[in-house]
Amino acid sequence: MPLGSSGEALEPPTPSFIETRRGGRHMRRASDMSRARLEEAGLLSRTGPACPPVLALHLRRATAGHRDPTVCVHVQRIGRPPAEGPWRRRLPRTSIRPEIGMEAYLARSSSCRLANQPRNLEAPMARPRLRRTTATFSRAAPCAPREERCVCCFAMSSDDPLCFRVTTALRLATLGISRTAHRCLTPRSQPHLDDIYTTTRLFFGLVERIWIFFTTIKPSRNFGWGLTVLLSLLGTSDMLVSVAASLLFSLLLQSVTLVSGLGSSCSAPLGAGTAAPSDPYWQQNIQHQGTSAFGPGGYQVFRNVKDFGAKGDGVTDDTAAINAAISQGGRCGNGCGSSSTTPATVYFPQGTYLVSTPIQAYYYTELVGDARHPPTLLGTANFAGIAIIDGDPGWYGDTNNFYRSIRNFIIDTTRIPPTNTGTGIHWQVAQATSLYNIVFNLNADSNTAHQGIWMENGSGGFMGDLVFNGGSFGMWVGNQQFTVRNITVNNAKTGVYNLWGWGWTFQGVTLNNCQVGFDLATGGKTGDNQGSEAVSIIDAVVTNTPVFVRSSKASTGTLTGSIVLNNIKLNNVPTAVGVVGGAVVLNGGTTTINSWAQGNIYTGTNTNGKFVQANIANIPKAGVLLDSGGRIVSKGRPAYTDYAVSQFVSVKSQGAKGDGNTDDTAALQAVFNKYSGCKIIYFDAGTYIVSSTLTIPAGTQIVGEAWSNIMGSGSAFTNTNSPQPVVKVGTAGSTGIAEISGILFTTRAPANGAIVVEWNVHDPSGQQAAAGTWDTLIRLGGAAGTNIQGGQCSNSTTHTGDTSCFASHTGIHVTSGASGYFEGLWVWLADHDVDGGAQITAYSGRGILSESQGPVWMIGTAEHHTLYQYGLINANNHYLGLIQTETPYYQPNPAAPAPWTPSSTYNDPTAFGGGDAWSVYVKNSNNILVYGAGLYSFFNSYNSACSSTFNCQTQIIDVDSTSGVSFYSVSTVGIVEQLSVNEQGVVPQSANGNGFAGTFTAWTRS
């Protein structure tokens, strides 16, 4: 009898039925009929010799320092299946897929001991690699006399030689089961699995009929390999026929029963939306029970503007009613500055809302229109004011104007006289802000002065899925940095005018019938004369536009504004790049610009940059990062437009409190366990306390209200040496959809052992960006309830690492087996108290740590963490654009890594030039593309004088000598060496002055 991990004898399970332990009522009903169906199909027979009583599949790691005493290894080549089926018992052992390395190890005893292991067996193998032959390892100790003949171990293009990996994506019509199931076991996903024992009475009929599975199952590639390996083994002996058949059937059962992707209360997957065509958007009628945990008593989060008297009839002036809905309840308006306690969702039902003066969008406000029937905000003919929506009437500091979102609107200025400066949105904002799904209809007369967005300042930010029709400018913008995704400008004089900026990235741009696509105010060489320093455009289509990019000042052999263009398709565009006054820098026409740059470019460790104004080598992009058209994948915030209220479940309706005091861990976990995969989980506004790891299964879709807070709190998150996730999204090796939007993750100090979010889930095959976050934040300290505010962690204290001011171990950890699309993600360790503005000193070890093999898309920021802001370690296939970081204001007092100790478990850096955090730390990583970055160090121990002399920090990017990474359009502030290789500076800021910041246009490995 085989033994378990603790030495006890394990009884084999009863073989006469199929057990479905998970999957809900639907799965249990399926199991009732499954045996009869199998017998009918000939897959289960009542006659023939039985398999030996126990099939032991051993899954122990064989790595240095960890010998497996129970497996004896012998090498067997793998065979190619016959070209035609059905597959029979005996198959030729040629090569299964000669381009892929693969090994099978057959053990004939469960009490053998490995001896003379090849070195390959003592360390992880580099798999998979494309090659013609298979590696073989044959040195093994003789088997002991005692034999238990059903033991086998496989290594299939995996990390460790003694490993089992089979992935299935099945549609089991034969079993009466119509859902997709997944099963993946790897050392990474289940490193402590010792044994899986199963008993079945499958006979040669299974082998004869195995082809039936291929008529009813649509297997994934990995499952096909696994099946072929098993069938190949059938040629060794009759005993192995039973072994392989038993193993195969066991895997199929486990694929169905162990990973269903549905909660226990689900009878079927969520499926498509069921809202009727006339139904309003779900957010209008869902029960509104959101609260502010630390706000005034009776505070109202959700406000429907019609409840405040707005008519939406296109006739009544609704301005006063809308502004009343926004401001009611003592919110943070004029004279407030900022607040974390008065969030609001202001909802606009379908209709046309006439406005005559600006709608004043208060701090911590999301304005949301009916996504099914977007409402129109229509400016009157006598409109007076800066814009139809004013994101900052001068009440807030432009670089601290956080927590804003506007989505699902049509903004119409066509009634405003054309010579008036009719503006859709005034958007002077900072981080944690977004614009989504907005159409701007602007006056299109030849003398029009209208503009869709006007932005003169700030430190953003993200916007996407915008359409501008007409006007003088689609966008007239100036801001430290911004990312803009998926915009269309039709029939405007100028698509985008960029007054100033240290870095802007535009991804996915369509320009039709404009006079100028991008007009860039270049040439500012000092902070007092700041211009457009760095603009990068990727994936654009420009049609019938005389000039695509125009700069205000010519570059005559030296840097005067950095420009990077990639994958630009021009249709009847005579000038691709020009200068005000008519000079042509790059001819256009009907053509494609693969990669073109203006600015200083660097290669390898050569410290001498080269100014270019020409085509450059194609920008490297991993294929998995691209859509079917060869563009960087783009996906907007999930709106669930066609879903009915009945397809949502509220966490408060299920018992969670969200009051910032009650432990909601069990209540929230119960919601996920019950409804994951069949309901969209709605987090009503509130602060939900989590005292132990909350696991969000793959297959879950979550939407919040006014950035609902999930707050880790308690002793589980205080052990630096054994950090624990506050929230775990998926488990290691899991595959499925995972959508999180409008959520704010945080902690209550001390939380030095908190990994705030551990991201494990991977996109399903063929569904790019199915796992990701949108408009989701990680805010650490600086807000009510965090125990890190001005009165607790003031910067006036000695900076020795006060343990009560530890906010997290790591902001977000994207693990090796995960993928992710992260849009508008801000991982912020607070430098000041949002409620009052006082500077504070808090500590977080790491910002974003990614070990993912990809694909990963990141559009966001990470600030003020001690060791690094972005750590890309053993990572592959990443796109980052635009990223923005700031070094902790207190450094180098204490100097990094203090107050933390670098951990080899997380491959932390051990060297920090000058004692400051790395903004980007890259180690042993490949296929990494950074397309736009703003990396800043404004202070030296809270003294800002160094920023104007460019010496607050010695180094800010470190790339090791083996990593394959490319940087484009990178601006830095306060830095001596803008990029280092193995901690040796190679890109000096002194050669790249570009206004207040310094910019290098490109750095590539070679």
CSV table of C-alpha atoms in Angstrom, one decimal, residues 747-750 781-793 804-806:
chain,number,residue,atom,x,y,z
A,747,THR,CA,-3.9,48.4,4.0
A,748,ARG,CA,-4.1,49.5,7.6
A,749,ALA,CA,-0.7,49.9,9.2
A,750,PRO,CA,1.4,48.2,10.3
A,781,GLY,CA,-1.4,55.4,3.6
A,782,GLY,CA,-2.4,59.0,3.4
A,783,ALA,CA,-6.2,58.4,3.9
A,784,ALA,CA,-8.7,57.9,6.6
A,785,GLY,CA,-8.5,54.4,8.2
A,786,THR,CA,-5.0,53.6,7.1
A,787,ASN,CA,-3.2,54.6,10.4
A,788,ILE,CA,-0.8,56.5,8.2
A,789,GLN,CA,-1.8,60.2,8.2
A,790,GLY,CA,-0.2,63.5,9.2
A,791,GLY,CA,-0.7,63.0,12.9
A,792,GLN,CA,0.8,59.5,12.9
A,793,CYS,CA,3.7,59.4,10.3
A,804,SER,CA,4.0,51.7,12.7
A,805,CYS,CA,4.3,53.4,9.4
A,806,PHE,CA,5.0,50.3,7.2
